[in-house]
mmCIF file of C-alpha atoms in Angstrom:
data_model
loop_
_atom_site.group_PDB
_atom_site.id
_atom_site.type_symbol
_atom_site.label_atom_id
_atom_site.label_comp_id
_atom_site.label_asym_id
_atom_site.label_seq_id
_atom_site.Cartn_x
_atom_site.Cartn_y
_atom_site.Cartn_z
ATOM 1 C CA ASN A 1 -149.673 21.331 33.090
ATOM 2 C CA ASP A 2 -145.926 21.269 32.587
ATOM 3 C CA ILE A 3 -143.769 24.392 32.503
ATOM 4 C CA PHE A 4 -140.685 24.749 30.318
ATOM 5 C CA MET A 5 -137.901 27.291 30.756
ATOM 6 C CA GLU A 6 -134.283 27.938 29.823
ATOM 7 C CA ILE A 7 -131.523 29.157 32.129
ATOM 8 C CA PRO A 8 -128.170 30.429 30.830
ATOM 9 C CA ILE A 9 -125.085 29.052 32.588
ATOM 10 C CA SER A 10 -121.399 29.775 32.174
ATOM 11 C CA PHE A 11 -118.888 27.429 30.553
ATOM 12 C CA SER A 12 -117.129 26.981 33.904
ATOM 13 C CA GLU A 13 -120.408 26.056 35.650
ATOM 14 C CA ALA A 14 -121.090 23.437 32.971
ATOM 15 C CA ALA A 15 -117.573 22.014 33.013
ATOM 16 C CA LEU A 16 -117.045 21.974 36.775
ATOM 17 C CA GLY A 17 -120.602 21.416 37.945
ATOM 18 C CA ALA A 18 -122.609 23.889 39.982
ATOM 19 C CA GLU A 19 -125.737 24.477 41.945
ATOM 20 C CA ILE A 20 -128.119 26.856 40.209
ATOM 21 C CA VAL A 21 -131.428 28.306 41.340
ATOM 22 C CA ALA A 22 -134.482 28.117 39.091
ATOM 23 C CA PRO A 23 -137.580 30.223 39.716
ATOM 24 C CA THR A 24 -140.799 28.238 40.084
ATOM 25 C CA LEU A 25 -144.427 29.167 40.758
ATOM 26 C CA ARG A 26 -144.034 28.360 44.451
ATOM 27 C CA LYS A 27 -140.461 29.075 45.571
ATOM 28 C CA PRO A 28 -136.986 29.026 43.984
ATOM 29 C CA ALA A 29 -135.633 25.504 43.492
ATOM 30 C CA LYS A 30 -131.995 24.449 43.648
ATOM 31 C CA ILE A 31 -130.673 22.260 40.847
ATOM 32 C CA LYS A 32 -127.372 20.461 41.312
ATOM 33 C CA MET A 33 -125.693 20.143 37.913
ATOM 34 C CA PRO A 34 -122.973 17.502 37.598
ATOM 35 C CA SER A 35 -119.621 18.358 36.062
ATOM 36 C CA GLY A 36 -119.640 17.965 32.299
ATOM 37 C CA THR A 37 -123.219 19.166 31.895
ATOM 38 C CA GLN A 38 -123.885 19.778 28.189
ATOM 39 C CA SER A 39 -125.769 22.695 26.679
ATOM 40 C CA GLY A 40 -129.370 21.610 26.144
ATOM 41 C CA THR A 41 -129.479 19.301 29.167
ATOM 42 C CA ILE A 42 -132.958 19.289 30.703
ATOM 43 C CA PHE A 43 -133.590 18.936 34.427
ATOM 44 C CA ARG A 44 -137.021 17.950 35.751
ATOM 45 C CA LEU A 45 -138.525 19.523 38.845
ATOM 46 C CA LYS A 46 -141.353 17.204 39.900
ATOM 47 C CA GLU A 47 -144.700 18.765 40.767
ATOM 48 C CA GLN A 48 -143.515 22.340 40.181
ATOM 49 C CA GLY A 49 -145.913 22.918 37.283
ATOM 50 C CA ILE A 50 -149.547 23.967 37.078
ATOM 51 C CA LYS A 51 -152.469 22.150 38.708
ATOM 52 C CA GLY A 52 -154.701 20.354 36.229
ATOM 53 C CA PHE A 53 -158.316 21.409 35.574
ATOM 54 C CA GLU A 54 -159.805 17.957 35.877
ATOM 55 C CA SER A 55 -157.533 16.719 38.666
ATOM 56 C CA SER A 56 -155.512 18.195 41.450
ATOM 57 C CA LYS A 57 -152.331 16.636 40.065
ATOM 58 C CA LEU A 58 -149.484 19.104 39.541
ATOM 59 C CA GLY A 59 -147.437 19.138 36.371
ATOM 60 C CA ASP A 60 -143.656 19.285 36.308
ATOM 61 C CA GLN A 61 -141.240 22.067 35.463
ATOM 62 C CA PHE A 62 -138.486 21.357 32.958
ATOM 63 C CA VAL A 63 -135.356 23.509 33.050
ATOM 64 C CA LYS A 64 -133.098 23.483 29.987
ATOM 65 C CA VAL A 65 -129.588 24.832 30.555
ATOM 66 C CA ILE A 66 -127.906 26.759 27.771
ATOM 67 C CA ILE A 67 -124.174 27.459 27.918
ATOM 68 C CA ASN A 68 -123.608 31.175 27.561
ATOM 69 C CA THR A 69 -120.486 31.725 25.461
ATOM 70 C CA PRO A 70 -118.823 35.025 26.337
ATOM 71 C CA LYS A 71 -118.737 37.600 23.533
ATOM 72 C CA SER A 72 -115.556 39.164 24.837
ATOM 73 C CA LEU A 73 -112.841 37.915 27.151
ATOM 74 C CA SER A 74 -110.415 39.677 29.427
ATOM 75 C CA LYS A 75 -106.733 39.149 28.690
ATOM 76 C CA LYS A 76 -106.484 36.713 31.616
ATOM 77 C CA GLN A 77 -109.560 34.746 30.485
ATOM 78 C CA LYS A 78 -108.175 34.495 26.947
ATOM 79 C CA GLU A 79 -104.851 33.190 28.270
ATOM 80 C CA LEU A 80 -106.641 30.585 30.382
ATOM 81 C CA PHE A 81 -108.784 29.396 27.442
ATOM 82 C CA GLU A 82 -105.686 29.190 25.218
ATOM 83 C CA GLU A 83 -103.996 27.066 27.877
ATOM 84 C CA LEU A 84 -107.096 24.857 28.097
ATOM 85 C CA ALA A 85 -107.190 24.507 24.296
ATOM 86 C CA LYS A 86 -103.687 23.003 24.381
ATOM 87 C CA THR A 87 -104.908 20.184 26.611
ATOM 88 C CA ASP A 88 -108.087 19.177 24.788
ATOM 89 C CA GLY A 89 -106.220 17.318 22.030
ATOM 90 C CA LYS A 90 -108.028 18.752 19.006
ATOM 91 C CA LYS A 91 -106.504 20.806 16.243
ATOM 92 C CA GLY A 92 -108.396 24.046 15.759
ATOM 93 C CA GLY A 93 -111.085 22.899 18.172
ATOM 94 C CA LYS A 94 -113.054 21.039 15.461
ATOM 95 C CA GLU A 95 -113.187 17.431 14.427
ATOM 96 C CA GLY A 96 -114.084 16.620 10.867
ATOM 97 C CA LEU A 97 -116.716 14.097 9.793
ATOM 98 C CA PHE A 98 -114.128 11.541 8.693
ATOM 99 C CA ASP A 99 -112.100 11.922 11.893
ATOM 100 C CA GLY A 100 -115.149 10.827 13.876
ATOM 101 C CA LEU A 101 -115.792 7.900 11.529
ATOM 102 C CA LYS A 102 -112.180 6.693 11.749
ATOM 103 C CA LYS A 103 -112.598 6.179 15.492
ATOM 104 C CA HIS A 104 -115.428 3.726 14.910
ATOM 105 C CA LEU A 105 -113.808 1.687 12.128
#
């Protein structure tokens, strides 16, 4: 009775938070995403699924957000991402296995 769907979102929507609209069987539903939403986060829309055969209970709709990474950037966008990369504190944007372990030792 449950419905599952994916909605692509932008990096800025995920980082800053946003309100997105998800289609449902009845009417579009607004979902308020908090800032820092991660790709793969699932939001539940209660009773937006399909009615059961043996009962009148409605299922839920689950909306999984997927961060859409741009395939090409404008010059301005590239400059802004390069500036952001300087502030995130990681070399090359990747952390090795042992770097992560060192934090917990």
